[in-house]
Short mmCIF file of C-alpha atoms in Angstrom, two decimals:
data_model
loop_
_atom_site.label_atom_id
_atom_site.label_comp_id
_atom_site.label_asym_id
_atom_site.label_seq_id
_atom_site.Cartn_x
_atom_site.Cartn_y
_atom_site.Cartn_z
CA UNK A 1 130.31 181.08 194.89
CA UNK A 2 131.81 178.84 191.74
CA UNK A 3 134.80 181.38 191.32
CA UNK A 4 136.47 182.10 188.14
CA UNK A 5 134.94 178.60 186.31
CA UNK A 6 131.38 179.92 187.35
CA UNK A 7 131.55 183.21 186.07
CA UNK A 8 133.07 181.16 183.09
CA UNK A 9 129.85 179.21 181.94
CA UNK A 10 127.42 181.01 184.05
CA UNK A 11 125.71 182.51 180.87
CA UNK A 12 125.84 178.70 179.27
CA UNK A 13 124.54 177.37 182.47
CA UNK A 14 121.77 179.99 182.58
CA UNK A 15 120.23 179.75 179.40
CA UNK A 16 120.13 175.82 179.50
CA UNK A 17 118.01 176.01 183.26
CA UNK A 18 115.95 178.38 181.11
CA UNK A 19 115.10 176.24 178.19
CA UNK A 20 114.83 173.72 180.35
CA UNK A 21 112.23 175.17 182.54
CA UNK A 22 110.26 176.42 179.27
CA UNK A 23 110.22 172.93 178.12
CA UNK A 24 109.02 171.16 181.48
CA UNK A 25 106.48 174.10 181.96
CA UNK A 26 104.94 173.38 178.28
CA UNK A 27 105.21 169.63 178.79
CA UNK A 28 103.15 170.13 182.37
CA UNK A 29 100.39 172.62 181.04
CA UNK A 30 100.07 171.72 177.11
CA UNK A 31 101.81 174.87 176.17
CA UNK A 32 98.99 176.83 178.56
CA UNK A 33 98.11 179.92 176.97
CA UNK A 34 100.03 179.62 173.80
CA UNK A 35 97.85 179.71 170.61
CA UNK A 36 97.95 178.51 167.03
CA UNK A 37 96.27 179.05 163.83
CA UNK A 38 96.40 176.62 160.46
CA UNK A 39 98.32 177.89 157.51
CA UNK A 40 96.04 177.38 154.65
CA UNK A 41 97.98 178.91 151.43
CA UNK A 42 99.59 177.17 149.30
CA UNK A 43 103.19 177.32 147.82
CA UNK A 44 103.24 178.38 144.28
CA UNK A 45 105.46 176.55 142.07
CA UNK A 46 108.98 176.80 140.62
CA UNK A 47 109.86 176.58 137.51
CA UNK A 48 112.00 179.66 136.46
CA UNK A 49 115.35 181.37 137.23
CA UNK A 50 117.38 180.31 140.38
CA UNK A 51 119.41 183.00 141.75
CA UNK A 52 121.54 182.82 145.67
CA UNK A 53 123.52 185.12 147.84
CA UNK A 54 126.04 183.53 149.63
CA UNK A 55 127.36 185.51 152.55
CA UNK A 56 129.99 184.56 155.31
CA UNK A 57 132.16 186.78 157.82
CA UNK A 58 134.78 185.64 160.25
CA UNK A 59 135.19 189.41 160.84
CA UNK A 60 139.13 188.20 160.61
CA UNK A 61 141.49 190.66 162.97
CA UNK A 62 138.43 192.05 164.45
CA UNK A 63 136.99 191.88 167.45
CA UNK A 64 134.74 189.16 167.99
CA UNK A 65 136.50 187.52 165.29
CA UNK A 66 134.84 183.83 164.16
CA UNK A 67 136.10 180.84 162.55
CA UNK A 68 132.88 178.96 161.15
CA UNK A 69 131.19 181.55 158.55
CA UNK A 70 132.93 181.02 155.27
CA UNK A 71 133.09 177.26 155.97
CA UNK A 72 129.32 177.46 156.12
CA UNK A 73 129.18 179.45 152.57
CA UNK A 74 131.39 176.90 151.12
CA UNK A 75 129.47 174.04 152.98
CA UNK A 76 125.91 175.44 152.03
CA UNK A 77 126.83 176.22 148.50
CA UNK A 78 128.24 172.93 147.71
CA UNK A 79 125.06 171.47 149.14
CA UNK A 80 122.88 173.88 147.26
CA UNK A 81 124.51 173.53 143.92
CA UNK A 82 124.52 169.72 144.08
CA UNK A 83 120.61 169.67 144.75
CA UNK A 84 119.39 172.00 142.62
CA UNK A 85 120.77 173.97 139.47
CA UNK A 86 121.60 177.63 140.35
CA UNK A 87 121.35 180.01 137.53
CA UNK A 88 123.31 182.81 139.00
CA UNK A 89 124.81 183.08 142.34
CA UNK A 90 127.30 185.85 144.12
CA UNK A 91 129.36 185.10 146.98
CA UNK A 92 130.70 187.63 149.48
CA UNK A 93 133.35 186.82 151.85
CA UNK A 94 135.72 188.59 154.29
CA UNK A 95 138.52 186.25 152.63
CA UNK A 96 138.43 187.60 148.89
CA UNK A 97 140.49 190.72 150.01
CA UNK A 98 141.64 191.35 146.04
CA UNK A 99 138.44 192.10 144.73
CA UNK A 100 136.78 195.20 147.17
CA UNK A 101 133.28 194.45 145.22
CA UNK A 102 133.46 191.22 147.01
CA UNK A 103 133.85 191.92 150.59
CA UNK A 104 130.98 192.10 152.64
CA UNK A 105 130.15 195.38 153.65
CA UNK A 106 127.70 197.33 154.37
CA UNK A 107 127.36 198.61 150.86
CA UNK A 108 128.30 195.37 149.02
CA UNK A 109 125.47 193.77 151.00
CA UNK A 110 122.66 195.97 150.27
CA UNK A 111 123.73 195.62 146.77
CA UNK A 112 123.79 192.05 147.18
CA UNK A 113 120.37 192.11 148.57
CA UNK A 114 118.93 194.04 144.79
CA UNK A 115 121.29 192.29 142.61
CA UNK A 116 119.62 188.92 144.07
CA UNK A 117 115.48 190.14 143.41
CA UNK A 118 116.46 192.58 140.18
CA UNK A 119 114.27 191.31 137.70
CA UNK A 120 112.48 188.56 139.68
CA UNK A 121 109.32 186.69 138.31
CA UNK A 122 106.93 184.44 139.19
CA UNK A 123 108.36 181.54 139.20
CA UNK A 124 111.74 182.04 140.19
CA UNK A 125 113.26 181.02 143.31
CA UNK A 126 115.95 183.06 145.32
CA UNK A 127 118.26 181.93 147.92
CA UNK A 128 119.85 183.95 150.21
CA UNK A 129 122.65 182.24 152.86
CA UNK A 130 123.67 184.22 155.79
CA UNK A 131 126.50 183.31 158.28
CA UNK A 132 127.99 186.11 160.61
CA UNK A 133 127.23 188.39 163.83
CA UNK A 134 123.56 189.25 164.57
CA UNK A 135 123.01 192.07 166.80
CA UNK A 136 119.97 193.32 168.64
CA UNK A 137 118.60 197.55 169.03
CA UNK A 138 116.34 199.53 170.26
CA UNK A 139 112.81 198.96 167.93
CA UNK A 140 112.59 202.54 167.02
CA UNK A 141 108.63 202.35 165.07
CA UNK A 142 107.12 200.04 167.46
CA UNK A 143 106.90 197.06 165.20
CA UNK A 144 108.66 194.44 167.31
CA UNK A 145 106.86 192.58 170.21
CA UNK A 146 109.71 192.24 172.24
CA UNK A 147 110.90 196.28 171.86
CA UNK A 148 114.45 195.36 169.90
CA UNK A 149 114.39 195.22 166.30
CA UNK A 150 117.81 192.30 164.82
CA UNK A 151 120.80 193.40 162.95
CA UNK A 152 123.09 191.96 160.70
CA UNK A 153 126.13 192.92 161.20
CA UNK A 154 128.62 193.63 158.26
CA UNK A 155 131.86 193.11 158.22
CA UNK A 156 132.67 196.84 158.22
CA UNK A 157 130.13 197.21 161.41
CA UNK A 158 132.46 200.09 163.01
CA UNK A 159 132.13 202.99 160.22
CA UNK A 160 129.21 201.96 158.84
CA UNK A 161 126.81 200.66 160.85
CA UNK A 162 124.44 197.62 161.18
CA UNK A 163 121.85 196.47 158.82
CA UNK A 164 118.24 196.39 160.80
CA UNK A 165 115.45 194.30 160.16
CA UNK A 166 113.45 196.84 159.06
CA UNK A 167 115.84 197.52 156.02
CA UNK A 168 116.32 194.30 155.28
CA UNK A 169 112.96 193.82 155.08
CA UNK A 170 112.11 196.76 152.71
CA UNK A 171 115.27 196.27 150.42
CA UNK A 172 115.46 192.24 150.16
CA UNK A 173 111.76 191.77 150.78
CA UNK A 174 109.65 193.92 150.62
CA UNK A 175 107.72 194.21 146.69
CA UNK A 176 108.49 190.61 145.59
CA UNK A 177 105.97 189.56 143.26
CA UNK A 178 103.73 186.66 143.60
CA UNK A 179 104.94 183.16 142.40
CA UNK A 180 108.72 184.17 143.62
CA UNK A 181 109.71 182.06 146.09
CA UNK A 182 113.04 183.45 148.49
CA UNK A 183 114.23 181.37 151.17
CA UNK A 184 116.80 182.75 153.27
CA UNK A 185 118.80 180.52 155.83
CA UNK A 186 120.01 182.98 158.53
CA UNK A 187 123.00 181.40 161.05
CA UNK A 188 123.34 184.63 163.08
CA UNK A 189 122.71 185.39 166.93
CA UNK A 190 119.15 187.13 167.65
CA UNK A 191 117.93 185.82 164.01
CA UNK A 192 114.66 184.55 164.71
CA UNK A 193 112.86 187.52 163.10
CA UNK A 194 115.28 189.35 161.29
CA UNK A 195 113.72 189.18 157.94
CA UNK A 196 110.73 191.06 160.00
CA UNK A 197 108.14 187.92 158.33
CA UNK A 198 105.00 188.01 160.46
CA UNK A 199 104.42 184.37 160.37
CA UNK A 200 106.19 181.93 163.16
CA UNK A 201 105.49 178.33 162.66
CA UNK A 202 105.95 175.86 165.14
CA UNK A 203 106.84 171.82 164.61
CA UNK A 204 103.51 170.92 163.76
CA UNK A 205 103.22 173.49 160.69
CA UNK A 206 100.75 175.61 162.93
CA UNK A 207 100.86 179.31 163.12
CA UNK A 208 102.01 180.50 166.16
CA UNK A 209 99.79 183.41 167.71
CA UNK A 210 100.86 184.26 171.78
CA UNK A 211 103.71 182.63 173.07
CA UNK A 212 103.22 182.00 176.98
CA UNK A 213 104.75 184.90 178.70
CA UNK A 214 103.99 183.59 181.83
CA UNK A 215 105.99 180.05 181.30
CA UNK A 216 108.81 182.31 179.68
CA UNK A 217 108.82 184.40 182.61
CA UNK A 218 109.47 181.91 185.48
CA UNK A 219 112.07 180.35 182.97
CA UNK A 220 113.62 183.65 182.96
CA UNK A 221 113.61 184.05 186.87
CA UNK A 222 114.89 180.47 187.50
CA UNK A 223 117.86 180.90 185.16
CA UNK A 224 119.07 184.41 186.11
CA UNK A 225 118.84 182.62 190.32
CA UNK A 226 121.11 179.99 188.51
CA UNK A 227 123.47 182.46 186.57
CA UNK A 228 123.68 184.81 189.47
CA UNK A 229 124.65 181.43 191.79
CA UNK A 230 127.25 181.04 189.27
CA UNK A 231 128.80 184.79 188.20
CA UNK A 232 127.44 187.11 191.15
CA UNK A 233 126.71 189.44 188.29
CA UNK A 234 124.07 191.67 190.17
CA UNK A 235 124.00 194.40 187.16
CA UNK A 236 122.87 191.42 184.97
CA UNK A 237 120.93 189.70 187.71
CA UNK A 238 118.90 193.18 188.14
CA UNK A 239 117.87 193.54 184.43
CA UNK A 240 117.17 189.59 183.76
CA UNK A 241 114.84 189.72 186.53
CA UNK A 242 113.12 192.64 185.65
CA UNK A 243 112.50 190.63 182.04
CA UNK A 244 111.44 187.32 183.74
CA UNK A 245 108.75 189.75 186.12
CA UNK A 246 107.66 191.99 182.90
CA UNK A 247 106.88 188.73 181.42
CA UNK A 248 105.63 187.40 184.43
CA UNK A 249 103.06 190.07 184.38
CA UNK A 250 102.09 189.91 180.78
CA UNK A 251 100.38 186.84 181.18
CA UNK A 252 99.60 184.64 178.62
CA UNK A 253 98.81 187.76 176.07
CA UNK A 254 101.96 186.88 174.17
CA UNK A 255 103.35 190.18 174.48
CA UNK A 256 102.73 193.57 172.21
CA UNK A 257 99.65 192.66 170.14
CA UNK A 258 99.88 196.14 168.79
CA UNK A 259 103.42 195.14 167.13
CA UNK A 260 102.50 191.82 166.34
CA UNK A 261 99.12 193.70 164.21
CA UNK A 262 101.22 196.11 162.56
CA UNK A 263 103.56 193.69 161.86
CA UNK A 264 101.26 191.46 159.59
CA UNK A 265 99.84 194.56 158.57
CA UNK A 266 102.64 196.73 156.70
CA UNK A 267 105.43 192.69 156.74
CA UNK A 268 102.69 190.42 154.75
CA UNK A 269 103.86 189.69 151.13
CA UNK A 270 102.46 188.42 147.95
CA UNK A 271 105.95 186.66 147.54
CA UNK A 272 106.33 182.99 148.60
CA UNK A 273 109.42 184.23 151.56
CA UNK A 274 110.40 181.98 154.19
CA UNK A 275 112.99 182.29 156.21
CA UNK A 276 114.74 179.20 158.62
CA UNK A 277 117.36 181.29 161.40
CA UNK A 278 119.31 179.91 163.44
CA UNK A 279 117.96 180.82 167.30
CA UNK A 280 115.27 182.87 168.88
CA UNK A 281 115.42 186.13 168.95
CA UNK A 282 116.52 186.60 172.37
CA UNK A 283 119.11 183.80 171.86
CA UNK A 284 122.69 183.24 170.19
CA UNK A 285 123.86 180.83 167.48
CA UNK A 286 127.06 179.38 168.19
CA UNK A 287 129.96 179.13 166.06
CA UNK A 288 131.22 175.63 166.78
CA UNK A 289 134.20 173.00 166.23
CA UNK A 290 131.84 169.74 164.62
CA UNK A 291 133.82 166.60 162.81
CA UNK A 292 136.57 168.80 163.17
CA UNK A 293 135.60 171.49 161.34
CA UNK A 294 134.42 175.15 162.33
CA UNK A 295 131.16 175.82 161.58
CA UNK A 296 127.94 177.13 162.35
CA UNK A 297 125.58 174.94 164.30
CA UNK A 298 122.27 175.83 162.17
CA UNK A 299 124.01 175.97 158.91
CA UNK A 300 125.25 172.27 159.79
CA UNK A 301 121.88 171.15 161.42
CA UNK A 302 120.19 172.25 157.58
CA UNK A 303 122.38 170.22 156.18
CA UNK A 304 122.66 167.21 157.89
CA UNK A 305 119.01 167.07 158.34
CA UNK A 306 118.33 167.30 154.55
CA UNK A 307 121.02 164.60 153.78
CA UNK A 308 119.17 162.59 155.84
CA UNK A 309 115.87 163.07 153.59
CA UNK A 310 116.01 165.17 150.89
CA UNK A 311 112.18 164.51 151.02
CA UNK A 312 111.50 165.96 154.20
CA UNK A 313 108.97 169.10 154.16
CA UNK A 314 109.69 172.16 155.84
CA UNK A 315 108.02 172.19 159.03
CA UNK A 316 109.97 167.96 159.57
CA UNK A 317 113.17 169.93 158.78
CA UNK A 318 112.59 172.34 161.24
CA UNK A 319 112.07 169.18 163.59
CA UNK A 320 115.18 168.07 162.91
CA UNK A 321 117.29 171.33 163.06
CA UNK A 322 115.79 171.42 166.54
CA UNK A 323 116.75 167.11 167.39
CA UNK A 324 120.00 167.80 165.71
CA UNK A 325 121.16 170.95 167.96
CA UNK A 326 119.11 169.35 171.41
CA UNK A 327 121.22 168.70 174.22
CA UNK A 328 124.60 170.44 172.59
CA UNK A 329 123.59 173.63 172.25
CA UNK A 330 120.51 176.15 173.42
CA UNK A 331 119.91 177.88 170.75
CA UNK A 332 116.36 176.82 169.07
CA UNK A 333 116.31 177.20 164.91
CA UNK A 334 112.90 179.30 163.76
CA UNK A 335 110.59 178.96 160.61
CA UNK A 336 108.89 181.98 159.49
CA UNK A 337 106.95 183.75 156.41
CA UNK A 338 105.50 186.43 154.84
CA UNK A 339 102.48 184.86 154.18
CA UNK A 340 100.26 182.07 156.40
CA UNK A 341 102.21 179.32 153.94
CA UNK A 342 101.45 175.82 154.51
CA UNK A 343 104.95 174.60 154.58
CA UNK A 344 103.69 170.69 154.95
CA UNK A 345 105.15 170.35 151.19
CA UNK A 346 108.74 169.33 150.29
CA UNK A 347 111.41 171.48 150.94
CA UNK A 348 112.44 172.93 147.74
CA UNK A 349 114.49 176.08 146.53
#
C-alpha cells in the first residue's frame, strides 16, 4: 500500500502503535492485571575495591557493522572514572587490533567476565559496561517466560558462537558473595534479562510480578495490522499475530509462572547485582547519531540522566532513562536484580 518507504519504516512504525497501545491500555485500566510486590532488602555498603569491564563492538567490516559502541566505552568510562575512583579496570574493544588479548571475543570476554569477580569481597563494587549486538534463542531449560533465552554477541559471533544468558549468568554472576555489589549497564538489543536476575522493578521501585498479557496482546495485534498496512509482509504478519493471540489467551497470568519460579529459584543471589539494559526483551536498542556523535541511546540516557543529579536513586534514574528516550525512540530501559533490593537509595557503584 505505502510502497518502498512503507516497507522502509514499517517495523519503526509498528513497534511505536504497539507501545503506544500498551501505554493507553495501562493508562485506561490501572495496569489491569499486572501485579507488584515491595522490595524490602537493603543495599549493603561499599567501601572496598572497585573493579569495571568496559566492553564495546562496532563489529567493524562485518555485517551488521555499528558506529556507537566504543564511543559509549569511552563515554561511560570517562563518566565512571570522574565519579568514582576505579581501582582496576580492563577495556575490550574491536579497535585495539595490536594487542589480540584485547579484542572482544568470545574467549577474551568470558575471561573478562572472571578477571572482573576473581577475588571479590564484601564490600567491593564491580562494574561491568556492555555496548554491542544482543541476540535472542531458543530457551533450551525452560527458564525464560517468554521461551527465548538473550545473547551477547561477540565480536567473533561467526566461529564461535554467542554468549547466552544462562552463561553469563553462571560465569559473571552466579557465586558472588554477599556485600559485593556488580552493576552492569547493558546497551544491547533483547537486553532486558540477559543477566538472567529474577527481579524486574518498575518506576515506582515495586517488584514486578505478571505483566498484562492481555494489554500486550492487543498491542501486539494492532501493530502487526499497522506494519502489515505498511510492508505487506504476510510471513511476519502470520507469526506476530500468532504472538499478539498467544498472549491474548494467556490472560493476565503474566506468562510461564513455571519459568518465572525456577528462575528466582536456581537466579537469586547473595550478591548485591543489578543490572540497568537498554530495552525489553522483545525490543531493540538503537545505535544512534545524538549532538553529533554516534552512540548508544541507553548508554547516553545513563548519562545524561545522572549529570542531571548525581543524587538521583536508582529506580528516579530509571525514570529518566525512560523520559530521556520517550518519543525518539521505542525501546524502554529495564532495572533488574538478583535479590528483592530496595533500590530507593542513591545510585552508587
Amino acid at each position: 500500500m505505502f510502497g518502498e518507504l512503507g516497507k522502509k519504516f514499517a517495523d519503526q512504525i509498528g513497534e511505536k502503535v504497539d507501545v503506544a497501545c500498551g501505554q493507553y491500555l495501562s493508562s485506561k485500566n490501572g495496569d489491569g492485571d499486572a501485579k507488584v510486590e515491595k522490595a524490602t532488602e537493603t543495599l549493603g555498603a561499599i567501601n572496598g575495591k572497585r573493579k569495571a569491564l568496559f566492553i564495546g563492538i562496532n563489529y567493524t567490516g562485518q555485517q551488521g557493522e555499528l558506529r556507537g559502541c566504543i564511543n559509549d566505552v569511552n563515554n561511560i568510562k570517562a563518566f565512571m572514572s570522574s565519579n568514582f575512583k576505579i581501582d582496576e579496570m580492563l577495556t575490550l574493544t574491536d579497535d585495539q587490533t595490536s594487542d589480540p588479548s584485547k579484542l572482544p571475543t568470545r574467549a577474551n570476554l568470558l575471561a573478562g567476565f572472571r578477571w572482573l569477580r576473581q577475588g571479590a569481597k564484601s564490600g567491593d563494587s564491580l562494574i561491568m559496561h556492555y555496548s554491542g549486538h544482543g541476540g535472542s534463542v531458543k530457551d533450551e531449560d525452560g527458564d525464560e517466560e517468554d521461551g527465548s533465552d538473550e545473547t551477547m554477541i561477540p565480536l567473533d559471533y561467526a566461529q564461535a558462537g554467542h554468549i547466552v544468558d544462562d552463561d553469563v549468568h553462571d560465569v559473571l554472576v552466579r557465586g558472588l558473595p554477599k556485600g559485593v555489589r556488580l552493576t552492569a549497564i547493558m546497551d544491547c538489543c533483547h537486553s532486558g534479562s540477559i543477566l538472567d536476575l529474577p527481579h524486574s522493578y518498575n518506576i515506582n521501585g515495586d517488584l514486578e510480578i505478571v505483566e498484562n498479557n492481555r494489554n500486550m496482546g492487543i498491542s501486539k495485534i494492532i501493530s502487526t495490522g499497522v506494519r502489515f498496512a505498511f510492508d505487506g509482509n504476510k510471513k511476519k504478519a502470520t507469526a506476530s499475530l500468532h504472538e499478539g493471540m498467544k498472549l491474548l489467551m494467556a490472560g493476565g497470568n503474566g506468562g510461564n509462572s513455571d519459568a518465572r519460579e525456577k528462575t528466582i529459584q536456581t537466579r537469586s543471589t547473595d550478591a548485591d547485582v543489578i543490572s540497568f539494559s537498554g530495552c525489553k526483551d522483545s525490543q531493540t536498542s538503537a545505535d544512534a547519531q545524538i549532538g553529533g556523535q554516534a552512540t548508544g541511546a541507553m548508554s547516553y540516557a545513563l548519562i545524561k540522566s545522572l549529570k542531571s543529579d548525581t543524587t538521583m536513586n536508582y529506580t528516579d534514574l530509571l525514570k529518566s532513562m525512560r523520559q530521556t528516550l520517550e518519543g525518539e525512540y521505542t525501546q524502554v530501559p529495564m532495572l533488574s536484580a538478583g535479590r528483592k533490593l530496595d533500590l530507593e537509595s542513591p545510585f552508587h557503584i
